[in-house]
PDB file of C-alpha atoms in Angstrom:
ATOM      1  CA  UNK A   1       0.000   0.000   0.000  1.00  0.00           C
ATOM      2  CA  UNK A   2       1.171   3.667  -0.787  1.00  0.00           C
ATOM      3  CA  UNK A   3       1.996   5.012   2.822  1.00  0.00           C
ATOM      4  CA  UNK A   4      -0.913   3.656   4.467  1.00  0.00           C
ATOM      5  CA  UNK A   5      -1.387   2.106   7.785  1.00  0.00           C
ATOM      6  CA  UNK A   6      -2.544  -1.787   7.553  1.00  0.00           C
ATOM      7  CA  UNK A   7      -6.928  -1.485   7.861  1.00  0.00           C
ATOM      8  CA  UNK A   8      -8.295  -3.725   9.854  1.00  0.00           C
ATOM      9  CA  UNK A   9     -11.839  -4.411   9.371  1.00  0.00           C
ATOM     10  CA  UNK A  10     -14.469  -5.678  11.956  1.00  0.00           C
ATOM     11  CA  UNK A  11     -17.486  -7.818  10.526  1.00  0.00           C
ATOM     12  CA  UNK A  12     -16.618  -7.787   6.979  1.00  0.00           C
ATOM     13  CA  UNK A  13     -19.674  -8.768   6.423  1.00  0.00           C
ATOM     14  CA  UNK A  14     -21.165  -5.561   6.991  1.00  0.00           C
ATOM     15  CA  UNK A  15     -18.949  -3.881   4.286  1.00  0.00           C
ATOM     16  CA  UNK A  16     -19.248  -3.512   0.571  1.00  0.00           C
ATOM     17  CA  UNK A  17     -15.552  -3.395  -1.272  1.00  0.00           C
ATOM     18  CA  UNK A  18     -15.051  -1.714  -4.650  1.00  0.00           C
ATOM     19  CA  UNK A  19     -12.054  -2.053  -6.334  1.00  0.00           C
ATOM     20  CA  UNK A  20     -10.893  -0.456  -9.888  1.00  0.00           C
ATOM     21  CA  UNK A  21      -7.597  -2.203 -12.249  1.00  0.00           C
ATOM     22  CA  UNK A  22      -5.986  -0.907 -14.406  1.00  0.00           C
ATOM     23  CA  UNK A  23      -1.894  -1.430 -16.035  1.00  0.00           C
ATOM     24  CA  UNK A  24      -0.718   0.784 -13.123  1.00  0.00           C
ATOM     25  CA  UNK A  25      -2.774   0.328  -9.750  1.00  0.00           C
ATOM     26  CA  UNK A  26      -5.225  -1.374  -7.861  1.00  0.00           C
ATOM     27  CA  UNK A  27      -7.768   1.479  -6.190  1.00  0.00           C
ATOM     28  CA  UNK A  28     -10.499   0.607  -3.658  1.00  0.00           C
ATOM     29  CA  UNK A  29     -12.613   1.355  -1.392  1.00  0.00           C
ATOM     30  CA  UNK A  30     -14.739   0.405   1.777  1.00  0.00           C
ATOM     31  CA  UNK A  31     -17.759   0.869   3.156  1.00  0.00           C
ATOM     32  CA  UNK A  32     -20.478  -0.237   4.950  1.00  0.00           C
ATOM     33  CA  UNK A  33     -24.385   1.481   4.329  1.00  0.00           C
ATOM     34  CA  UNK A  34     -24.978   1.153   8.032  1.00  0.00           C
ATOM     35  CA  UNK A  35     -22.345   3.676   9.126  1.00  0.00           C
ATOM     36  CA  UNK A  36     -22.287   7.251   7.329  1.00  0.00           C
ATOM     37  CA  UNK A  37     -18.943   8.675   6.816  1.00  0.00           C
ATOM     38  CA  UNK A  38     -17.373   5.284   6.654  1.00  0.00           C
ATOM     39  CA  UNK A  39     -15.789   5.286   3.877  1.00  0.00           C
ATOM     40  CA  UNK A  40     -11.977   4.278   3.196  1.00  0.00           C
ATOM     41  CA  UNK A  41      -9.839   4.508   0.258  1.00  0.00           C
ATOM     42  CA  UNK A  42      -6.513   3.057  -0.801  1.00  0.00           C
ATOM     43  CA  UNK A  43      -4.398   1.963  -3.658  1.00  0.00           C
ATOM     44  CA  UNK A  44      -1.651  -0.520  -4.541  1.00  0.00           C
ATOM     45  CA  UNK A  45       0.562  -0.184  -7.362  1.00  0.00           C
ATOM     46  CA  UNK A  46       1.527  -2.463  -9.512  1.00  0.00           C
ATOM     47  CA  UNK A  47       4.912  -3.251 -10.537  1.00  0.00           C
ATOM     48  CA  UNK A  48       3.791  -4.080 -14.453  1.00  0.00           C
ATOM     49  CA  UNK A  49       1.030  -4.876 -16.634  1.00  0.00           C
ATOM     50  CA  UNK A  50       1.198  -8.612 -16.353  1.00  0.00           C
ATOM     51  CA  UNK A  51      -1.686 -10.637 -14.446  1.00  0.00           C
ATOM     52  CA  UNK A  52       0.706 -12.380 -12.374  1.00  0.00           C
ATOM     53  CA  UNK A  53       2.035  -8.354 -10.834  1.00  0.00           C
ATOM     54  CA  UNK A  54      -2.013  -7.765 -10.076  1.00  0.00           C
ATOM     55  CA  UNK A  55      -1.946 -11.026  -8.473  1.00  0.00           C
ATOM     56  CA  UNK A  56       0.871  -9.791  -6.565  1.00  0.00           C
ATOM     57  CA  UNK A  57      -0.215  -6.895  -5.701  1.00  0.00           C
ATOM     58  CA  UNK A  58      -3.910  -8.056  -4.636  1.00  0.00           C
ATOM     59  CA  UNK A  59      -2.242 -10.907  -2.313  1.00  0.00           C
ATOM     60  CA  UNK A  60      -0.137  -9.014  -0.420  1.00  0.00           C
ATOM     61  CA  UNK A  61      -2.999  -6.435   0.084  1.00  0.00           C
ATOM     62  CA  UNK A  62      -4.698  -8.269   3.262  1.00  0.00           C
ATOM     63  CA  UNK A  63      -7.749  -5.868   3.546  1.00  0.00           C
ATOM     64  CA  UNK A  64      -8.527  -7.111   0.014  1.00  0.00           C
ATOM     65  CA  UNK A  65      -9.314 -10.697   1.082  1.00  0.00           C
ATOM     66  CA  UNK A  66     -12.011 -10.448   4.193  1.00  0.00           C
ATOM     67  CA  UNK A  67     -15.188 -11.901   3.221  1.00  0.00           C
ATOM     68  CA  UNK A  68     -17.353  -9.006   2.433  1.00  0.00           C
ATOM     69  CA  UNK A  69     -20.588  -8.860   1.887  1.00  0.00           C
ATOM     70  CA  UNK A  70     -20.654  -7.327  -2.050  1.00  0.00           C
ATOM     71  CA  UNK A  71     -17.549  -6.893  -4.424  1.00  0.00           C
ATOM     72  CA  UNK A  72     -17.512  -4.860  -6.994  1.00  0.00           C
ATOM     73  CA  UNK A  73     -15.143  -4.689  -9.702  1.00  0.00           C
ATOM     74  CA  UNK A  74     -14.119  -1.746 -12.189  1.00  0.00           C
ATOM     75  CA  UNK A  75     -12.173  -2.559 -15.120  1.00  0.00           C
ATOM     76  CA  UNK A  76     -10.609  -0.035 -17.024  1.00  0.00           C
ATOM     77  CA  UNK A  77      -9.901  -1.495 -20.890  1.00  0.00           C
ATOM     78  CA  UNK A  78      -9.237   0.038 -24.072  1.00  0.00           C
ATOM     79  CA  UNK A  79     -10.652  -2.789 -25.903  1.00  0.00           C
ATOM     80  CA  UNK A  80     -14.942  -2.379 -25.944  1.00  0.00           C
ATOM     81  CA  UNK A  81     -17.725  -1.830 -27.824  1.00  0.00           C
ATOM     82  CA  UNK A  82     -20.820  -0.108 -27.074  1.00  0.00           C
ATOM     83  CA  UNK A  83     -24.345  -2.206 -28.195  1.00  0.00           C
ATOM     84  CA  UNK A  84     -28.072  -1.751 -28.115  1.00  0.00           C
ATOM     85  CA  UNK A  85     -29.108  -2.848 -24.933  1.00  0.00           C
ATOM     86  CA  UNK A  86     -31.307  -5.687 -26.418  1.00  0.00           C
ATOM     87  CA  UNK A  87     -28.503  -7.517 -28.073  1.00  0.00           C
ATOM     88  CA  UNK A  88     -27.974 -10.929 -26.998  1.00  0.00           C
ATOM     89  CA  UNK A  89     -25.024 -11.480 -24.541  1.00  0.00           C
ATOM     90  CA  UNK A  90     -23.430 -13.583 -26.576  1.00  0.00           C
ATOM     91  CA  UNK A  91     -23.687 -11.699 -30.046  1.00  0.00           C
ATOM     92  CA  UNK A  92     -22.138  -8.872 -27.506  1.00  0.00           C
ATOM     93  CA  UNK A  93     -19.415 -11.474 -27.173  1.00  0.00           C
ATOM     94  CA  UNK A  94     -18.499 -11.765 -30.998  1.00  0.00           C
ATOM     95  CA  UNK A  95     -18.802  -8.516 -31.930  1.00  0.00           C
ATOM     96  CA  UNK A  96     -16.076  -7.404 -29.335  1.00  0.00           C
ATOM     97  CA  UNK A  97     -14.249 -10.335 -30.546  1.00  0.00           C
ATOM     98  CA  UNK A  98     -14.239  -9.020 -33.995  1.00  0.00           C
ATOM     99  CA  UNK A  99     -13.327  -5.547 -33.194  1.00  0.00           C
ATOM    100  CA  UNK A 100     -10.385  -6.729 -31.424  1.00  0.00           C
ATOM    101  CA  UNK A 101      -9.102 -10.062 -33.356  1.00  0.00           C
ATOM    102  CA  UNK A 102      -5.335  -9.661 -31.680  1.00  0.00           C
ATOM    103  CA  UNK A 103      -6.849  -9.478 -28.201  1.00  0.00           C
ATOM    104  CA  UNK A 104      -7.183 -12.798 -26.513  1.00  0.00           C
ATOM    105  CA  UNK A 105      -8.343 -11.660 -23.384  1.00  0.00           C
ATOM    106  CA  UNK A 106     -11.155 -12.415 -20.995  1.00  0.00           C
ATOM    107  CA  UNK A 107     -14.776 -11.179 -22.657  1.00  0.00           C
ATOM    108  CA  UNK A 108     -17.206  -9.726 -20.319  1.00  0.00           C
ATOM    109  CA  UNK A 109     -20.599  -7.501 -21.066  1.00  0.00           C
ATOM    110  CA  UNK A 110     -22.154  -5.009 -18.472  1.00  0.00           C
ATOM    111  CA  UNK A 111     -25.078  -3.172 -19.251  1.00  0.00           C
ATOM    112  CA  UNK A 112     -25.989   0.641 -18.820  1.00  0.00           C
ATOM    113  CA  UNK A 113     -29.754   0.451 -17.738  1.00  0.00           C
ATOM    114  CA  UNK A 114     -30.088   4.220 -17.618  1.00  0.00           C
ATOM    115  CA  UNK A 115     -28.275   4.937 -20.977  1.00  0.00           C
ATOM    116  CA  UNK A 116     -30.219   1.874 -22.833  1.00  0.00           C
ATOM    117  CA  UNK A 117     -27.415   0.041 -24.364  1.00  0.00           C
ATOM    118  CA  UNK A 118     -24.273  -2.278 -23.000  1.00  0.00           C
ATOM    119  CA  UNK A 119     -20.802  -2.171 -23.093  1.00  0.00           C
ATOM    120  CA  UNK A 120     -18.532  -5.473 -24.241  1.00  0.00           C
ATOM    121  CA  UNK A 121     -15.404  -5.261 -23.279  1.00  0.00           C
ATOM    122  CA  UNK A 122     -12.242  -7.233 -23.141  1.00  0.00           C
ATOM    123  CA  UNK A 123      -9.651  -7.787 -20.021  1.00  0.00           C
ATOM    124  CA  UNK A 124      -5.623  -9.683 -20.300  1.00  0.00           C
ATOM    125  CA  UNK A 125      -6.444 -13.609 -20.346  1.00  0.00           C
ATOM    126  CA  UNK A 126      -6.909 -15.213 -17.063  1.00  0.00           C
ATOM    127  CA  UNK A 127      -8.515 -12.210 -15.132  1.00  0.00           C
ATOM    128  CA  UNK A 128     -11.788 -13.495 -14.660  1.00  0.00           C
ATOM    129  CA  UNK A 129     -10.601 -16.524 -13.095  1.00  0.00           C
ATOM    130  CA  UNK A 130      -8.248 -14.754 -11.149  1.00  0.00           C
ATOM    131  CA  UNK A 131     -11.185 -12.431  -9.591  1.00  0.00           C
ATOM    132  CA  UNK A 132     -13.601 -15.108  -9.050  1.00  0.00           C
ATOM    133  CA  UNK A 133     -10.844 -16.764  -6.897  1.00  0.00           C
ATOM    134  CA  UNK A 134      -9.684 -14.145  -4.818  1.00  0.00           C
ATOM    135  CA  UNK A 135     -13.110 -12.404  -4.313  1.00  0.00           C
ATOM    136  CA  UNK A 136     -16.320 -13.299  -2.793  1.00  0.00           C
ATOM    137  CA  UNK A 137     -18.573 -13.642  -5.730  1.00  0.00           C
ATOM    138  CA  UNK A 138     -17.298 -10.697  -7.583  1.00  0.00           C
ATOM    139  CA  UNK A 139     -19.296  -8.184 -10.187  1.00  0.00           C
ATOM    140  CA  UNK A 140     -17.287  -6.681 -12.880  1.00  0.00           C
ATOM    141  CA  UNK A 141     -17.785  -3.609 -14.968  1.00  0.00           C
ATOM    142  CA  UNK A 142     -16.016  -1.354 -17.488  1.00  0.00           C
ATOM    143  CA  UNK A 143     -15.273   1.536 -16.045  1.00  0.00           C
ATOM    144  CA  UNK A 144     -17.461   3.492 -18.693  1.00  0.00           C
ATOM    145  CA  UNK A 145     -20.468   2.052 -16.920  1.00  0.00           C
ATOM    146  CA  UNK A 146     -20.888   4.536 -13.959  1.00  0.00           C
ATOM    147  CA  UNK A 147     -19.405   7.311 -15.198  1.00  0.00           C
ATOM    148  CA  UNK A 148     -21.842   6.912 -18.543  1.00  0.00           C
ATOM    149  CA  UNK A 149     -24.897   6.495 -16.032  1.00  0.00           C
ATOM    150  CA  UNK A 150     -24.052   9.701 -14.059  1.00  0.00           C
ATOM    151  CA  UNK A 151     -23.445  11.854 -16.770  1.00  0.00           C
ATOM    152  CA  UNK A 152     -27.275  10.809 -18.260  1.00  0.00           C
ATOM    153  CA  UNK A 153     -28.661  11.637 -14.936  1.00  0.00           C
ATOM    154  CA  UNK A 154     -26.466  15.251 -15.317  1.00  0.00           C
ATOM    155  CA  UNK A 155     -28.548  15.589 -19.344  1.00  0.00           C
ATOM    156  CA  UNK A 156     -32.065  14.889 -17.673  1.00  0.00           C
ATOM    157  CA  UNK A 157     -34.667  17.423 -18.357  1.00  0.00           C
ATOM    158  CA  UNK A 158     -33.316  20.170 -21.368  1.00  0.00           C
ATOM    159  CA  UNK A 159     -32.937  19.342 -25.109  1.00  0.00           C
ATOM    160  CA  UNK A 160     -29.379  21.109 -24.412  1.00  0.00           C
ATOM    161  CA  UNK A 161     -26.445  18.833 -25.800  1.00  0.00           C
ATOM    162  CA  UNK A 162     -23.328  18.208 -23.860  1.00  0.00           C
ATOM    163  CA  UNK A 163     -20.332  16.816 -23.895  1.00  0.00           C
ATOM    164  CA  UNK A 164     -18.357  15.391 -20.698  1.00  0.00           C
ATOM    165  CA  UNK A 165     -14.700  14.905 -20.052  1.00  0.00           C
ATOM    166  CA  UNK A 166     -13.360  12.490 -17.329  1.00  0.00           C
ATOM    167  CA  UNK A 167     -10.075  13.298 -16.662  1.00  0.00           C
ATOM    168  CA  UNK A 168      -7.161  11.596 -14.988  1.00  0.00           C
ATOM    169  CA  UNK A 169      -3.539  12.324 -15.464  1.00  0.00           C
ATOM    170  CA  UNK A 170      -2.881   9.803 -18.431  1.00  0.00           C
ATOM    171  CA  UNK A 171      -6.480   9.027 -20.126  1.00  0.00           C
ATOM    172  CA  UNK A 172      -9.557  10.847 -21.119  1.00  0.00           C
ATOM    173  CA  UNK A 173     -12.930   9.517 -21.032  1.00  0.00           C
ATOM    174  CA  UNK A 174     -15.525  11.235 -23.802  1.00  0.00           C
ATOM    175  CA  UNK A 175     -19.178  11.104 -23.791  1.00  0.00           C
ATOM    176  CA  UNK A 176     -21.280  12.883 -25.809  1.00  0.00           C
ATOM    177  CA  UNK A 177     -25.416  13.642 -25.527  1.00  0.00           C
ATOM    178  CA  UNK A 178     -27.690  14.706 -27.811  1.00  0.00           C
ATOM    179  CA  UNK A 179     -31.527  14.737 -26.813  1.00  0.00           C
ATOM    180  CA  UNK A 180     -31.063  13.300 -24.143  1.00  0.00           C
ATOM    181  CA  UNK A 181     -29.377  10.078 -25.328  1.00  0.00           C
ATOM    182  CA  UNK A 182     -25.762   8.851 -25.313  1.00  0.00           C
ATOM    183  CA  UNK A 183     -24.090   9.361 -28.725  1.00  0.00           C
ATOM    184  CA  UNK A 184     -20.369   7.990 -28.160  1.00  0.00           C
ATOM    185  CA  UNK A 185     -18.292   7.174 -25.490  1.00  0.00           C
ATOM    186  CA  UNK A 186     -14.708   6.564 -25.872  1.00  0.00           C
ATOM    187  CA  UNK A 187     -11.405   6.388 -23.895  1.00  0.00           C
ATOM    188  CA  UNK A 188      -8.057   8.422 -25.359  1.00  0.00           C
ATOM    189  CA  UNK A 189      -4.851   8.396 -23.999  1.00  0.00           C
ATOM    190  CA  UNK A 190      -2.623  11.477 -23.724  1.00  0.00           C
ATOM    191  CA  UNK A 191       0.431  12.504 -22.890  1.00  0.00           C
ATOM    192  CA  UNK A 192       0.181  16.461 -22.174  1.00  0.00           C
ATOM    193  CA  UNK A 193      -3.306  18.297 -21.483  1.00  0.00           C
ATOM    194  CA  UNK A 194      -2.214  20.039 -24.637  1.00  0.00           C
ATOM    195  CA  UNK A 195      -3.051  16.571 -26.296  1.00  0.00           C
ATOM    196  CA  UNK A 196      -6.056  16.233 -24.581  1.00  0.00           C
ATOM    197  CA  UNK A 197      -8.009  19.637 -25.600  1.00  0.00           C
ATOM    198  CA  UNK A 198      -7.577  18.837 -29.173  1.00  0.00           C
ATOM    199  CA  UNK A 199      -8.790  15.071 -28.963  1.00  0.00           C
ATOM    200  CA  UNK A 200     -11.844  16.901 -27.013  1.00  0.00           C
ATOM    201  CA  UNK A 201     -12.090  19.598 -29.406  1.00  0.00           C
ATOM    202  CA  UNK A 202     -11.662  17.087 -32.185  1.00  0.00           C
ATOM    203  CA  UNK A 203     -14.750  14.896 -30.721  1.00  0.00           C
ATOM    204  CA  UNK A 204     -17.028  18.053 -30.414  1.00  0.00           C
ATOM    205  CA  UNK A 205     -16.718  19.109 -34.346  1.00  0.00           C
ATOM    206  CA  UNK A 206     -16.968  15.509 -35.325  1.00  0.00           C
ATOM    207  CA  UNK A 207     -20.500  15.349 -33.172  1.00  0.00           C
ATOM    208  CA  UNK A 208     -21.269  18.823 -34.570  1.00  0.00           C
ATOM    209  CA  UNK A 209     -22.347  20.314 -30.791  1.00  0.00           C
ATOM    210  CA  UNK A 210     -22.791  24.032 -31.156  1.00  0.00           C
ATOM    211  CA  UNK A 211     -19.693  26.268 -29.781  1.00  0.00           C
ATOM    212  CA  UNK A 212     -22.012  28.772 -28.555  1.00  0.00           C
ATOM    213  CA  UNK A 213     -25.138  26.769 -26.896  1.00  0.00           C
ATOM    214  CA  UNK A 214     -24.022  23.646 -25.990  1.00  0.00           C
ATOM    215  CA  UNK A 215     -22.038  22.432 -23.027  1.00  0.00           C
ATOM    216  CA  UNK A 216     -18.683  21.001 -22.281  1.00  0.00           C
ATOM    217  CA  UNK A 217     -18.291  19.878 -18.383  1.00  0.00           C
ATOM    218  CA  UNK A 218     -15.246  18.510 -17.123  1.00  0.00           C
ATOM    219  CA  UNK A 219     -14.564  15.852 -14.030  1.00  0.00           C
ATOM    220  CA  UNK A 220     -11.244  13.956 -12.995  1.00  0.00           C
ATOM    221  CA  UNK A 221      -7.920  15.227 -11.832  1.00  0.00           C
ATOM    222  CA  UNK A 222      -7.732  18.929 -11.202  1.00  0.00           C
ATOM    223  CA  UNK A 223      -4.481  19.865 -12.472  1.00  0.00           C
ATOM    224  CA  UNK A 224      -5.436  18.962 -16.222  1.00  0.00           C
ATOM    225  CA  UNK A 225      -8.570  20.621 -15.758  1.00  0.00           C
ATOM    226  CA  UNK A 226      -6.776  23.712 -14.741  1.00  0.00           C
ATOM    227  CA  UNK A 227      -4.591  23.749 -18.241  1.00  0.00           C
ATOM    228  CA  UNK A 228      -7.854  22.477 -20.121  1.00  0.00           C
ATOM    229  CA  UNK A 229     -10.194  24.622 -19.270  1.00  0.00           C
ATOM    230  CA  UNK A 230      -8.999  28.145 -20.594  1.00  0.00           C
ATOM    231  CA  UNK A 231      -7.836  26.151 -23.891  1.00  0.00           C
ATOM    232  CA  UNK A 232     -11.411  24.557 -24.639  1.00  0.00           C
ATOM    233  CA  UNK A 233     -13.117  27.858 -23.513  1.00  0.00           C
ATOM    234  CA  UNK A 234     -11.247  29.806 -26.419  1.00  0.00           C
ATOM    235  CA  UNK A 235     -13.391  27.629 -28.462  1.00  0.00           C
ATOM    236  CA  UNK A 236     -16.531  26.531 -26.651  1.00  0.00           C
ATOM    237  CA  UNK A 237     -18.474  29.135 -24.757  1.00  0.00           C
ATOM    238  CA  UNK A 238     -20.109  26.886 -21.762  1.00  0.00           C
ATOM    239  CA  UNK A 239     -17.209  24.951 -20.259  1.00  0.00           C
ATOM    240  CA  UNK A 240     -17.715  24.056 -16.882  1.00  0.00           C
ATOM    241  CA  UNK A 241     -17.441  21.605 -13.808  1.00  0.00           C
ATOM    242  CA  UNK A 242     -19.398  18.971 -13.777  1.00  0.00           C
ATOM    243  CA  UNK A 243     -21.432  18.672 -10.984  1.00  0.00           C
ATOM    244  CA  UNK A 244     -20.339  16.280  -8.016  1.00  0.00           C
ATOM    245  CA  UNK A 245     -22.792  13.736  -6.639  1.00  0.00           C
ATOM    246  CA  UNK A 246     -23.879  15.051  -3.622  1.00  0.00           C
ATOM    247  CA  UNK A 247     -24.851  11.990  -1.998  1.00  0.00           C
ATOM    248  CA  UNK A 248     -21.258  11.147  -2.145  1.00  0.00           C
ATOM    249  CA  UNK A 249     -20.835  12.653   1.108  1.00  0.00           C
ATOM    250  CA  UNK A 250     -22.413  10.709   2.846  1.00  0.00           C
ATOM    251  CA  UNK A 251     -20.371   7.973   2.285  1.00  0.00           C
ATOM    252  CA  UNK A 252     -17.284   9.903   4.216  1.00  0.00           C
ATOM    253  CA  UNK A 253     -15.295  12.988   4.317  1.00  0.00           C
ATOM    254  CA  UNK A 254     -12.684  11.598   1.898  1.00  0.00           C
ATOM    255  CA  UNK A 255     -15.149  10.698  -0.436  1.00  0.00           C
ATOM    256  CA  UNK A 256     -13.225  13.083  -3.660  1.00  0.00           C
ATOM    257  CA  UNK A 257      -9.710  11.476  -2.999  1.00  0.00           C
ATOM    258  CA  UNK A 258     -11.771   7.876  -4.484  1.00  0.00           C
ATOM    259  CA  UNK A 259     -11.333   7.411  -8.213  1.00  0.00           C
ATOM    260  CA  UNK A 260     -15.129   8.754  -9.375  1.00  0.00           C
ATOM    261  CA  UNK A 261     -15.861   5.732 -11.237  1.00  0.00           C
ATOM    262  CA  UNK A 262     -15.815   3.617  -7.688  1.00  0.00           C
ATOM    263  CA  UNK A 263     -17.963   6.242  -5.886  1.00  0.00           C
ATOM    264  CA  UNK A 264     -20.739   6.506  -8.190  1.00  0.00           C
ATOM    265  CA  UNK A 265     -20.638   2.610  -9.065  1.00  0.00           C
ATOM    266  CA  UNK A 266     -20.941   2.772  -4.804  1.00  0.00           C
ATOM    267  CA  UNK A 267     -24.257   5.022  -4.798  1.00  0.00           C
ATOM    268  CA  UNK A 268     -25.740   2.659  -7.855  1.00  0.00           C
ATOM    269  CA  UNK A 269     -27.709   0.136  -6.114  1.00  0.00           C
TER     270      UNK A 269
END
């Protein structure tokens, strides 16, 4: 763990544990709904991007391995496609397979009940096995999912279109709405936030949003927002935060140092 104290946890059972991979680290958190303000973070690194370093890392990670009473699972992969929520799980299956032929990975398929459509996505070869083992009947999602379903809840109730940003220091998450509906969603990584305005930029002329009535709101790690923001607004008149779940808060004081994708996947139920 990154500087922290060992937790120790009393009656597991009692506590939900959400946990997000991707190539670098393993973030979590804990909670349990009968305490407010309850909640703890951490993360793990790991050493490289081979399942046998996430095994590693996961082991030697003891408040990982109680017996709790849900797991939840975030994956974050490049390699997905987004489907009509109707299609059949495993048509879901071949379609991500074809997309990807080279990828050999684990195929999963979460759906987006809010947003009307599902996401099939791939994960390295062996994962699933590896989370079924080491969890207690484990759920796994692409990261996409909660982020997708908050930002429709943010486009409820005005025919305004918007695009939102999800920022961290190396990747951007894209989503854009039109009428209300989710018209593409897609992950780019970047190496400056230089890089990062003009894949954003790029996105909104491509979905033809208007520069002077539609919105652009931004989420994720504050720094890049800070360079971003006066860039996109020399282009876009509404560029803004996007609104934090309030309900959040209740879940504890440190609620905003969590990766966002584990705290709203926390207050879906």
């Amino acid at each position: 763990m990154e500087g922290k104290e060992r937790i120790s946890i009393q009656h597991p059972e009692a506590w939900e544990l959400l946990v997000s991979i991707d190539s670098r680290r393993v973030n979590y958190i804990l909670f349990t709904p009968a305490v407010a303000g309850s909640l703890i973070t951490g993360a793990v690194k790991v050493t490289d991007d081979t399942l046998q370093s996430l095994e590693d890392a996961v082991y030697d990670t003891p408040e990982l391995l109680n017996e709790y009473k849900r797991v939840r699972v975030v994956i974050h992969s490049p390699h997905f496609v987004l489907l009509p929520a109707d299609t059949a799980d495993d048509d879901c299956m071949a379609l991500v397979r074809e997309a990807f032929p080279d990828d050999d990975g684990d195929m999963a398929v979460c759906e987006l009940p809010l947003n009307g459509v599902k996401i099939a996505y791939l994960m390295p070869r062996g994962m699933q096995a590896f989370l079924g083992r080491t969890f207690n009947y484990p759920v796994t999602v692409h990261h996409l999912m909660p982020l997708c379903e908050h930002f429709k809840e943010l486009n409820r109730g005005d025919d305004i279109s918007r695009m939102f940003l999800h920022l961290s220091s190396a990747h951007m998450d894209v989503a854009v709405y039109r009428d209300g509906a989710l018209q593409m969603v897609n992950t780019y990584p970047f190496t400056n936030a230089q890089d990062a305005a003009y894949f954003a930029l790029n996105a909104w002329r491509t979905h033809d949003l208007d520069q002077l009535t539609d919105e652009l709101q931004l989420t994720g790690d504050g720094d890049t927002r800070a360079i971003m923001t006066p860039v996109l607004r020399e282009y876009v008149k509404y560029v803004m935060p996007a609104v934090y779940p309030a309900a959040a808060m209740r879940l504890g004081r440190n609620a905003m140092q969590a990766p966002l994708e584990l705290i709203l996947l926390a207050l879906c139920e």
